[in-house]
Short mmCIF file of C-alpha atoms in Angstrom, two decimals:
data_model
loop_
_atom_site.label_atom_id
_atom_site.label_comp_id
_atom_site.label_asym_id
_atom_site.label_seq_id
_atom_site.Cartn_x
_atom_site.Cartn_y
_atom_site.Cartn_z
CA GLY A 196 9.20 -15.87 1.76
CA ALA A 197 6.53 -13.78 0.01
CA VAL A 198 8.81 -11.59 -2.07
CA VAL A 199 7.54 -9.32 -4.81
CA SER A 200 9.91 -7.79 -7.30
CA GLN A 201 9.45 -4.96 -9.75
CA HIS A 202 11.42 -4.09 -12.83
CA PRO A 203 12.72 -1.59 -13.58
CA SER A 204 13.30 0.17 -10.27
CA TRP A 205 13.50 3.48 -12.07
CA VAL A 206 13.02 4.63 -15.64
CA ILE A 207 13.30 7.88 -17.54
CA CYS A 208 11.46 8.16 -20.83
CA LYS A 209 10.54 10.81 -23.33
CA SER A 210 7.06 12.20 -23.63
CA GLY A 211 4.95 10.18 -26.05
CA THR A 212 6.73 6.88 -25.55
CA SER A 213 5.44 3.82 -23.72
CA VAL A 214 6.91 2.18 -20.65
CA LYS A 215 6.32 -1.32 -19.33
CA ILE A 216 6.69 -2.16 -15.65
CA GLU A 217 6.84 -5.77 -14.49
CA CYS A 218 5.67 -7.09 -11.15
CA ARG A 219 6.63 -10.62 -10.15
CA SER A 220 5.82 -12.76 -7.15
CA LEU A 221 9.02 -14.72 -6.64
CA ASP A 222 8.06 -17.48 -4.25
CA PHE A 223 4.29 -17.67 -4.28
CA GLN A 224 1.39 -17.64 -6.67
CA ALA A 225 -0.52 -14.40 -6.82
CA THR A 226 -4.01 -14.71 -8.24
CA THR A 227 -4.58 -11.05 -7.47
CA MET A 228 -2.19 -8.16 -7.92
CA PHE A 229 -2.80 -4.49 -7.29
CA TRP A 230 -1.25 -1.50 -9.02
CA TYR A 231 -0.82 1.76 -7.14
CA ARG A 232 0.65 5.12 -7.91
CA GLN A 233 1.97 7.54 -5.36
CA PHE A 234 2.84 11.20 -5.79
CA PRO A 235 5.33 12.86 -3.44
CA LYS A 236 4.08 13.20 0.12
CA GLN A 237 0.75 11.63 -0.77
CA SER A 238 -0.76 8.29 0.06
CA LEU A 239 -1.14 5.31 -2.20
CA MET A 240 -3.78 5.56 -4.89
CA LEU A 241 -5.13 2.28 -6.18
CA MET A 242 -5.18 2.27 -9.96
CA ALA A 243 -6.45 -1.20 -10.72
CA THR A 244 -6.93 -4.73 -9.46
CA SER A 245 -5.47 -7.42 -11.66
CA ASN A 246 -6.73 -10.98 -11.56
CA GLU A 247 -4.85 -13.73 -13.34
CA GLY A 248 -6.47 -14.70 -16.58
CA SER A 249 -9.09 -11.97 -16.64
CA LYS A 250 -9.36 -8.29 -17.39
CA ALA A 251 -8.20 -5.83 -14.80
CA THR A 252 -10.69 -3.79 -12.79
CA TYR A 253 -9.81 -0.12 -12.95
CA GLU A 254 -10.63 2.47 -10.33
CA GLN A 255 -12.75 5.43 -11.24
CA GLY A 256 -10.79 8.06 -13.09
CA VAL A 257 -8.04 5.73 -14.27
CA GLU A 258 -7.86 5.42 -18.05
CA LYS A 259 -7.71 1.76 -18.97
CA ASP A 260 -6.50 2.53 -22.50
CA LYS A 261 -3.58 4.52 -21.13
CA PHE A 262 -2.59 2.15 -18.33
CA LEU A 263 -2.63 -1.32 -19.84
CA ILE A 264 -2.51 -4.17 -17.36
CA ASN A 265 -1.79 -7.77 -18.21
CA HIS A 266 -1.81 -10.59 -15.66
CA ALA A 267 -1.01 -13.55 -17.88
CA SER A 268 0.42 -15.87 -15.25
CA LEU A 269 0.19 -16.49 -11.53
CA THR A 270 3.55 -14.84 -10.96
CA LEU A 271 3.63 -11.93 -13.38
CA SER A 272 1.60 -8.80 -13.96
CA THR A 273 2.65 -5.93 -16.19
CA LEU A 274 1.62 -2.29 -16.32
CA THR A 275 2.24 -0.40 -19.54
CA VAL A 276 1.99 3.36 -19.48
CA THR A 277 1.18 4.29 -23.06
CA SER A 278 1.98 7.66 -24.62
CA ALA A 279 3.49 8.85 -21.37
CA HIS A 280 3.36 12.52 -20.42
CA PRO A 281 5.20 14.43 -17.70
CA GLU A 282 2.14 14.30 -15.47
CA ASP A 283 2.46 10.50 -15.45
CA SER A 284 5.74 10.86 -13.58
CA SER A 285 5.15 9.09 -10.30
CA PHE A 286 6.10 6.18 -8.07
CA TYR A 287 4.31 3.04 -9.24
CA ILE A 288 3.97 0.20 -6.74
CA CYS A 289 2.50 -3.23 -7.19
CA SER A 290 1.34 -5.60 -4.50
CA ALA A 291 0.31 -9.21 -4.56
CA ARG A 292 -1.90 -11.38 -2.44
CA ASP A 293 -0.95 -14.95 -1.65
CA TYR A 294 -4.03 -17.12 -1.23
CA THR A 295 -2.28 -20.43 -0.90
CA SER A 296 -0.25 -19.83 2.22
CA GLY A 297 -3.14 -18.89 4.45
CA ASN A 298 -1.92 -15.31 4.77
CA LEU A 299 -5.13 -13.98 3.36
CA TYR A 300 -4.90 -10.73 5.21
CA GLU A 301 -1.67 -9.44 3.84
CA GLN A 302 -0.62 -7.77 0.63
CA TYR A 303 3.06 -8.02 -0.22
CA PHE A 304 4.46 -4.93 -1.88
CA GLY A 305 7.08 -4.66 -4.55
CA PRO A 306 9.88 -2.11 -4.13
CA GLY A 307 8.27 0.33 -6.54
CA THR A 308 9.22 1.86 -9.88
CA ARG A 309 9.99 5.53 -10.17
CA LEU A 310 8.92 6.82 -13.57
CA THR A 311 10.13 10.18 -14.85
CA VAL A 312 8.75 11.45 -18.15
CA THR A 313 10.71 14.27 -19.75
CA GLY B 182 -18.66 7.76 1.18
CA GLN B 183 -15.51 6.16 2.48
CA ASN B 184 -13.06 8.10 4.54
CA ILE B 185 -9.98 7.41 6.59
CA ASP B 186 -8.50 10.13 8.77
CA GLN B 187 -5.13 10.26 10.44
CA PRO B 188 -2.94 13.17 11.52
CA THR B 189 -0.68 14.55 8.82
CA GLU B 190 2.45 14.95 10.91
CA MET B 191 3.74 14.03 14.35
CA THR B 192 6.99 14.62 16.16
CA ALA B 193 8.43 12.60 19.01
CA THR B 194 11.68 12.12 20.89
CA GLU B 195 13.97 9.13 20.71
CA GLY B 196 13.14 6.63 23.44
CA ALA B 197 9.61 7.95 23.94
CA ILE B 198 6.21 6.48 23.11
CA VAL B 199 3.96 7.79 20.35
CA GLN B 200 0.37 6.95 19.43
CA ILE B 201 -0.89 7.48 15.90
CA ASN B 202 -4.66 7.54 15.60
CA CYS B 203 -6.81 6.51 12.68
CA THR B 204 -10.56 6.89 12.31
CA TYR B 205 -12.50 5.38 9.48
CA GLN B 206 -15.90 5.42 7.85
CA THR B 207 -16.26 2.73 5.22
CA SER B 208 -19.12 0.93 3.54
CA GLY B 209 -17.79 -2.41 4.75
CA PHE B 210 -15.06 -3.68 7.02
CA ASN B 211 -12.84 -6.70 6.76
CA GLY B 212 -9.76 -5.72 8.71
CA LEU B 213 -7.53 -2.74 9.38
CA PHE B 214 -3.87 -2.58 8.50
CA TRP B 215 -0.92 -0.43 9.46
CA TYR B 216 2.01 -0.05 7.12
CA GLN B 217 5.31 1.77 7.49
CA GLN B 218 6.78 3.56 4.51
CA HIS B 219 10.19 5.19 4.34
CA ALA B 220 10.69 7.89 1.74
CA GLY B 221 11.19 6.45 -1.73
CA GLU B 222 10.40 2.91 -0.64
CA ALA B 223 7.37 0.65 -0.76
CA PRO B 224 5.19 0.14 2.31
CA THR B 225 6.03 -2.65 4.71
CA PHE B 226 3.41 -4.47 6.74
CA LEU B 227 3.27 -3.70 10.46
CA SER B 228 0.00 -5.02 11.83
CA TYR B 229 -3.47 -6.31 11.14
CA ASN B 230 -6.60 -6.07 13.31
CA VAL B 231 -9.96 -7.55 12.51
CA LEU B 232 -11.33 -8.03 16.03
CA ASP B 233 -11.57 -5.44 18.78
CA GLY B 234 -8.63 -5.16 21.08
CA LEU B 235 -4.90 -4.77 21.18
CA GLU B 236 -2.40 -6.66 19.06
CA GLU B 237 1.17 -6.45 20.30
CA LYS B 238 4.23 -7.16 18.20
CA GLY B 239 7.50 -6.13 19.79
CA ARG B 240 7.80 -2.37 20.04
CA PHE B 241 4.68 -1.88 17.95
CA SER B 242 1.09 -2.42 19.06
CA SER B 243 -2.17 -1.76 17.26
CA PHE B 244 -5.63 -1.31 18.72
CA LEU B 245 -9.03 -1.54 17.10
CA SER B 246 -12.55 -0.54 18.12
CA ARG B 247 -14.99 -1.43 15.37
CA SER B 248 -17.96 0.20 17.07
CA LYS B 249 -16.09 3.51 17.17
CA GLY B 250 -14.42 3.16 13.78
CA TYR B 251 -11.12 3.80 15.50
CA SER B 252 -7.64 2.38 15.59
CA TYR B 253 -4.28 3.45 16.86
CA LEU B 254 -0.70 2.39 16.32
CA LEU B 255 1.52 2.59 19.39
CA LEU B 256 5.27 2.79 18.97
CA LYS B 257 7.41 2.29 22.07
CA GLU B 258 11.08 2.97 22.70
CA LEU B 259 11.27 5.12 19.61
CA GLN B 260 14.38 4.92 17.49
CA MET B 261 15.63 7.31 14.84
CA LYS B 262 14.93 4.69 12.18
CA ASP B 263 11.24 4.88 13.08
CA SER B 264 11.06 8.22 11.28
CA ALA B 265 8.75 7.34 8.40
CA SER B 266 5.22 7.65 7.15
CA TYR B 267 2.64 5.39 8.79
CA LEU B 268 -0.31 4.40 6.67
CA CYS B 269 -3.66 3.21 7.97
CA ALA B 270 -5.68 1.11 5.53
CA VAL B 271 -9.07 -0.58 5.77
CA ARG B 272 -9.98 -3.61 3.73
CA ASN B 273 -13.50 -3.53 2.45
CA ALA B 274 -15.86 -6.45 2.43
CA GLY B 275 -16.35 -6.60 -1.31
CA ASN B 276 -15.31 -9.39 -3.59
CA ASN B 277 -11.96 -7.86 -4.45
CA ARG B 278 -11.16 -6.99 -0.84
CA LYS B 279 -9.17 -3.97 -1.86
CA LEU B 280 -7.53 -1.67 0.66
CA ILE B 281 -8.73 1.87 1.25
CA TRP B 282 -5.80 4.00 2.30
CA GLY B 283 -5.44 6.94 4.61
CA LEU B 284 -3.13 9.78 3.61
CA GLY B 285 -0.48 8.68 6.08
CA THR B 286 1.11 10.22 9.15
CA SER B 287 4.65 11.49 8.78
CA LEU B 288 6.50 10.78 12.03
CA ALA B 289 9.75 12.58 12.82
CA VAL B 290 11.81 11.14 15.66
CA ASN B 291 14.26 13.65 17.11
CA PRO B 292 17.31 12.86 19.24
#
């Protein structure tokens, strides 16, 4: 149980276009989802915390107008990278917390989406 | 400020034991996590400590001392597949309970 999926697993887009990444909790309800980005050989950097039905909380330095997050249901959160530039190329990972199962201490990670902007 | 320190790289031999240390200074504490991450993949959960002491799970064990702001991950009977990055993360005590991540320790297991 506790599976998180991401789609797409990889995407290549042209500079200036927008890309949407989906994060789904497949077998549990996730009231909270987290979006991370990770550059090569670096650790995870939290971008924002997404709570179902409310606005996302962005970390300092993350542009909320560039990285649009929508958490419209208990099983789906989306991250849209708007007007993407080559410096946005990174590995984007979502995670979800399952409050109903009692596993309060664990975040379940999706497999990640590798974004390349040309 | 908040800070988590762990060694950047470690090397060990197949079949041996390795200990990866993590020290932390955070504004609040609500548990410490260890994750394993292979290159190009998402992190996978290894262990969780919230009370002082040792938690053992198969070949992996994790230790916590809250008074010292210190944890370690112990890997026994190392296998080649254990070559990966090991991430230490502390959960803060705020409402969102987000994780604060260390930079990770890249472990290379040699034959």
